[in-house]
mmCIF file of C-alpha atoms in Angstrom:
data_model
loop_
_atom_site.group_PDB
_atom_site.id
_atom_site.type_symbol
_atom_site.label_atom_id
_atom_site.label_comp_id
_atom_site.label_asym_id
_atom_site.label_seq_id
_atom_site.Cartn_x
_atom_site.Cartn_y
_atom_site.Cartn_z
ATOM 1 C CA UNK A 20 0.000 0.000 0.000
ATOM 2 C CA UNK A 21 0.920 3.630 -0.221
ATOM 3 C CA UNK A 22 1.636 5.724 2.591
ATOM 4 C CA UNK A 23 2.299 9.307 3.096
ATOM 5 C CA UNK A 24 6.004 10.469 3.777
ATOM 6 C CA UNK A 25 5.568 13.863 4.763
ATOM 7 C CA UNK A 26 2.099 16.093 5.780
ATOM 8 C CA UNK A 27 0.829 17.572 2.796
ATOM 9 C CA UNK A 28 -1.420 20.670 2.060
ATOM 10 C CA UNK A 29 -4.326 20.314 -0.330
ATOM 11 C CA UNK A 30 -3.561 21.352 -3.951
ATOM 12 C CA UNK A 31 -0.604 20.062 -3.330
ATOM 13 C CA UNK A 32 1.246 17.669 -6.391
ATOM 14 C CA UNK A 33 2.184 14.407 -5.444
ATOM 15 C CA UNK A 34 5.520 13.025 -6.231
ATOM 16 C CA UNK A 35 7.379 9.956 -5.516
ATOM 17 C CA UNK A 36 9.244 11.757 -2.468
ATOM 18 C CA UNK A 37 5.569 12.230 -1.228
ATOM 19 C CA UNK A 38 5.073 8.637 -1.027
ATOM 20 C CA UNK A 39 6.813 5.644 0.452
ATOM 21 C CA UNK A 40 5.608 1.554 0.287
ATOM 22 C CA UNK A 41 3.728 -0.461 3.604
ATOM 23 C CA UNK A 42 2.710 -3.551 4.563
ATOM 24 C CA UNK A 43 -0.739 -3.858 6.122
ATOM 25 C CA UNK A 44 -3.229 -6.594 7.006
ATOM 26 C CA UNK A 45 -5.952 -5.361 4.918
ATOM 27 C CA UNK A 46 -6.042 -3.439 1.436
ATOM 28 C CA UNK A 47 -9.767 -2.176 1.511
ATOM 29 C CA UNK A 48 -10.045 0.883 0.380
ATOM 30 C CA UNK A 49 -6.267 2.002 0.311
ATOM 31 C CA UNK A 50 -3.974 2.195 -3.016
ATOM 32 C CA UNK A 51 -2.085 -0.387 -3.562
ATOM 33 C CA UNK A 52 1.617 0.537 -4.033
ATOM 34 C CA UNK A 53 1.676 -1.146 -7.738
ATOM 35 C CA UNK A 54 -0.414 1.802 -8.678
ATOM 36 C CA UNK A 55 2.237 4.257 -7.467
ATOM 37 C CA UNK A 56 2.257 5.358 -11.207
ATOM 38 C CA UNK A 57 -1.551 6.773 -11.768
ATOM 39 C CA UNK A 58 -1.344 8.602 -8.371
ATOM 40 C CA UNK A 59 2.501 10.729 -9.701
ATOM 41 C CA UNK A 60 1.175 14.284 -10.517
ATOM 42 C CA UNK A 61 -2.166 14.098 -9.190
ATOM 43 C CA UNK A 62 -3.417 17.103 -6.624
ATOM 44 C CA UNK A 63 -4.350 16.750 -2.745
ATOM 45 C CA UNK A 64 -7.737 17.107 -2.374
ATOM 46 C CA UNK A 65 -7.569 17.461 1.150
ATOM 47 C CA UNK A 66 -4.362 17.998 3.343
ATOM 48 C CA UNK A 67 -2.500 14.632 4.443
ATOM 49 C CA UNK A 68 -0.758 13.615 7.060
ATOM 50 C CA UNK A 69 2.427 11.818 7.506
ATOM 51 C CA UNK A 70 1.888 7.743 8.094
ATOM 52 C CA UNK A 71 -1.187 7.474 6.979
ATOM 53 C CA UNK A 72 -2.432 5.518 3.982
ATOM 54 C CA UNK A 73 -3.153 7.182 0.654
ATOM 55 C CA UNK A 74 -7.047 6.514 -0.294
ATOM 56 C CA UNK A 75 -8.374 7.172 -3.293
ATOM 57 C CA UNK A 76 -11.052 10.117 -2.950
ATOM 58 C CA UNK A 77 -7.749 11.868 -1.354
ATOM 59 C CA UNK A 78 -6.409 13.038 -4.436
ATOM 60 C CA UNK A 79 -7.565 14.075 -7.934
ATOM 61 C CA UNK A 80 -7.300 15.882 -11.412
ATOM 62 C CA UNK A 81 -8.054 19.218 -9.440
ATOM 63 C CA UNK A 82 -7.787 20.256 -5.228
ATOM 64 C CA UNK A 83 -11.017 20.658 -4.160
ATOM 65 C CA UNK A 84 -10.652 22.049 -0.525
ATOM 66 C CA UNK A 85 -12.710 22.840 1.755
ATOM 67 C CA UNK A 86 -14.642 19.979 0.141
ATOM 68 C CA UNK A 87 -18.398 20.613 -0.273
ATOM 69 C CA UNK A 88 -20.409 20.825 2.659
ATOM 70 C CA UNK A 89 -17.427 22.156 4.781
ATOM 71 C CA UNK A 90 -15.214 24.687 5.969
ATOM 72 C CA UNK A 91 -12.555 25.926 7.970
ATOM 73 C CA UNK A 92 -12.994 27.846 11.410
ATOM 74 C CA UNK A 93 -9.754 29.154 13.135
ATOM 75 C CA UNK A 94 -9.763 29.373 17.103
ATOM 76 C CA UNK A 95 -7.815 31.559 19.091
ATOM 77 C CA UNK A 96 -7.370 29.142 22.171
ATOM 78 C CA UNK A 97 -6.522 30.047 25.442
ATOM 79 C CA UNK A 98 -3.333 28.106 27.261
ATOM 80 C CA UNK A 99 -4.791 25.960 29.169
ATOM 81 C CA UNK A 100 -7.712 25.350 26.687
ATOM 82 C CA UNK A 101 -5.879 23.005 23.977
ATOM 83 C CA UNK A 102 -3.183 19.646 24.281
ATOM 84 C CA UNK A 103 -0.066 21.400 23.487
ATOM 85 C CA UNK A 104 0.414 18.157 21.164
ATOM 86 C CA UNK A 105 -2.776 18.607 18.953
ATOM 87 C CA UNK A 106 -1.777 18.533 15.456
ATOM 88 C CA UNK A 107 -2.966 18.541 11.541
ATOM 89 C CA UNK A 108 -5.483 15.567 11.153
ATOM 90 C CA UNK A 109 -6.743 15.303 15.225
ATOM 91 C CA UNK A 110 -10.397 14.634 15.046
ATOM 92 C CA UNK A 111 -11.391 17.225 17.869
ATOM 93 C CA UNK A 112 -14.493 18.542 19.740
ATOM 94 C CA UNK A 113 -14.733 22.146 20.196
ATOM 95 C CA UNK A 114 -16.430 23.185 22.917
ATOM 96 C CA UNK A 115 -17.466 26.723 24.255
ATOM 97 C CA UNK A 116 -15.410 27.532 27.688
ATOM 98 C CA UNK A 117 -15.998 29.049 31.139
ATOM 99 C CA UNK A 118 -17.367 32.703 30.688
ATOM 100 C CA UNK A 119 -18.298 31.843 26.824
ATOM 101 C CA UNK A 120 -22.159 33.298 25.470
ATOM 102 C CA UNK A 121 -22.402 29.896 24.092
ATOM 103 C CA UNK A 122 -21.783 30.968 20.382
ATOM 104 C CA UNK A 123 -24.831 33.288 20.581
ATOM 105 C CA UNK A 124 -26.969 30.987 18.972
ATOM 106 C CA UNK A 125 -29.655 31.826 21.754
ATOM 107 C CA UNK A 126 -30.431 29.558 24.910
ATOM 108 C CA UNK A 127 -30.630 26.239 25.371
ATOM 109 C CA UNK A 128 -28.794 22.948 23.778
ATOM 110 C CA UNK A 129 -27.660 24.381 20.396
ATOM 111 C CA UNK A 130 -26.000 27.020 22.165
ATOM 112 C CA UNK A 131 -23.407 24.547 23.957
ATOM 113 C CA UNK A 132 -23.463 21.939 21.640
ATOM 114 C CA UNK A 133 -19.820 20.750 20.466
ATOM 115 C CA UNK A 134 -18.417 21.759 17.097
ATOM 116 C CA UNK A 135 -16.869 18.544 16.072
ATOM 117 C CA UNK A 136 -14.546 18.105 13.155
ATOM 118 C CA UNK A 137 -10.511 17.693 11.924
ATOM 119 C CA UNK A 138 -7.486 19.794 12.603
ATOM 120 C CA UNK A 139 -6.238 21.352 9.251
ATOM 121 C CA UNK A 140 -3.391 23.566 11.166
ATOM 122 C CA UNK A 141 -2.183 24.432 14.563
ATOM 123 C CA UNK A 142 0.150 27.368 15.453
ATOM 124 C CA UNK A 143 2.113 27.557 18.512
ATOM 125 C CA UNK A 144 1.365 30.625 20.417
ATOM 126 C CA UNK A 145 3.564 33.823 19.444
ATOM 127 C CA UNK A 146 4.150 34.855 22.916
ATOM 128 C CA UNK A 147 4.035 32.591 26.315
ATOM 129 C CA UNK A 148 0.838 32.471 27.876
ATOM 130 C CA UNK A 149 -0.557 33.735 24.514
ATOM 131 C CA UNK A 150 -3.439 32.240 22.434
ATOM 132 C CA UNK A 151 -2.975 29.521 20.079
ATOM 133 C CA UNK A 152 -4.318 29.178 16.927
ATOM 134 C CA UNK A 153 -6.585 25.776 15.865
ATOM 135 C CA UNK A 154 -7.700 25.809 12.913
ATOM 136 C CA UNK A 155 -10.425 22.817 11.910
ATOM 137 C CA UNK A 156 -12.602 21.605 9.261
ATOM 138 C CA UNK A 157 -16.501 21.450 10.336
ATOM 139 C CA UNK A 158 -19.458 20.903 8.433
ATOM 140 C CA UNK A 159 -20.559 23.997 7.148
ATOM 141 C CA UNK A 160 -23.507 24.256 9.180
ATOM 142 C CA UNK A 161 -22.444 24.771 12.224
ATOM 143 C CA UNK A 162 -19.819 27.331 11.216
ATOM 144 C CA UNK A 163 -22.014 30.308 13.034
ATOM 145 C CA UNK A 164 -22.065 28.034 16.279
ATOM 146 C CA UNK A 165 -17.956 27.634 15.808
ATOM 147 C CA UNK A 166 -17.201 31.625 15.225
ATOM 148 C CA UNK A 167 -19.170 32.430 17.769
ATOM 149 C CA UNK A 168 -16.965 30.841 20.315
ATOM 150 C CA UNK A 169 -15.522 33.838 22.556
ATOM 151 C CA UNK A 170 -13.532 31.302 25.057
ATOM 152 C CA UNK A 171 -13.429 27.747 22.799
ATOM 153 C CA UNK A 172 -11.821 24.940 24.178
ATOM 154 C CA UNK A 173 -10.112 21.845 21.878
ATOM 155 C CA UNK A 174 -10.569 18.546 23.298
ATOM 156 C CA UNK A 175 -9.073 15.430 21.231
ATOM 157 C CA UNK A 176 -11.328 13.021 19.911
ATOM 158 C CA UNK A 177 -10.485 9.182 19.360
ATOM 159 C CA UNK A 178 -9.780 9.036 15.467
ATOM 160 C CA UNK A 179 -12.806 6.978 14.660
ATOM 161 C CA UNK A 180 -16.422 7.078 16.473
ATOM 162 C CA UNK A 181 -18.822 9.487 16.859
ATOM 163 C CA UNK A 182 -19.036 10.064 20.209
ATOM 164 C CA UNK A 183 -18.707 13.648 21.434
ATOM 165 C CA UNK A 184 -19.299 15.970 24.992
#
């Protein structure tokens, strides 16, 4: 199979340093590494992380990103509000912190609801003690909910499930 060798933005073109041959149990929906050639030159559709395998609606003639339905949300997070060691392609919950209006989608559940969805980037903080930038992919829907964070917190998610606070 075909795994990724380094994190890679969307639009990006893959080459063969991109790529690098594994061994796994199970091919199902993965490229297999004999079709190396047909993925050479092809764009990211979404951004990729290092180690995992390459699949199939990941890349295409053209980088489609945010794909449809989605889109990005940056957070400014407070120390103390995110794992120091989230990174690109952590499935997180977002969640509205102490002191937060809930989003100011009104009262009630939908106001503290969880914005679940994937890291795209994560900058360290450009001063101690300073706020953190998270940037994630959500379905486009709750995109008012996510802006409207005034003190969001990150929590990591297991990488597959659905569960969330």
């Amino acid at each position: 199979m075909l795994v990724l060798a380094r994190d890679l933005p969307s639009g990006h073109v893959l080459t063969a340093g991109d790529l690098r041959r594994a061994e796994v149990a199970s091919g199902t929906g993965v490229v297999p590494a004999e079709d190396r050639a047909e993925v050479l030159g092809r764009l990211t559709k979404v951004p990729l992380v290092a180690g995992s395998l390459l699949a199939p609606g990941q890349f295409g003639g053209r980088g489609a990103f945010p794909p449809k339905g989605q889109s990005e949300v940056a957070f400014a997070v407070e120390a103390g509000s995110v794992s120091p060691g989230v990174a690109r392609g952590n499935r997180v919950a977002v969640l509205e912190g102490p002191g937060g209006t809930g989003g100011g989608a009104g009262n009630g559940k939908a106001a503290s609801a969880a914005v679940v969805g994937t890291v795209t980037g994560a900058k360290a903080p450009e001063s101690p003690g300073g706020a953190r930038v998270v940037t994630v992919l959500v379905e486009t829907g709750a995109v008012r909910r996510a802006a409207g964070m005034e003190h969001p917190r990150v929590v990591v998610l297991p990488a597959e499930g659905r569960e969330a606070p």
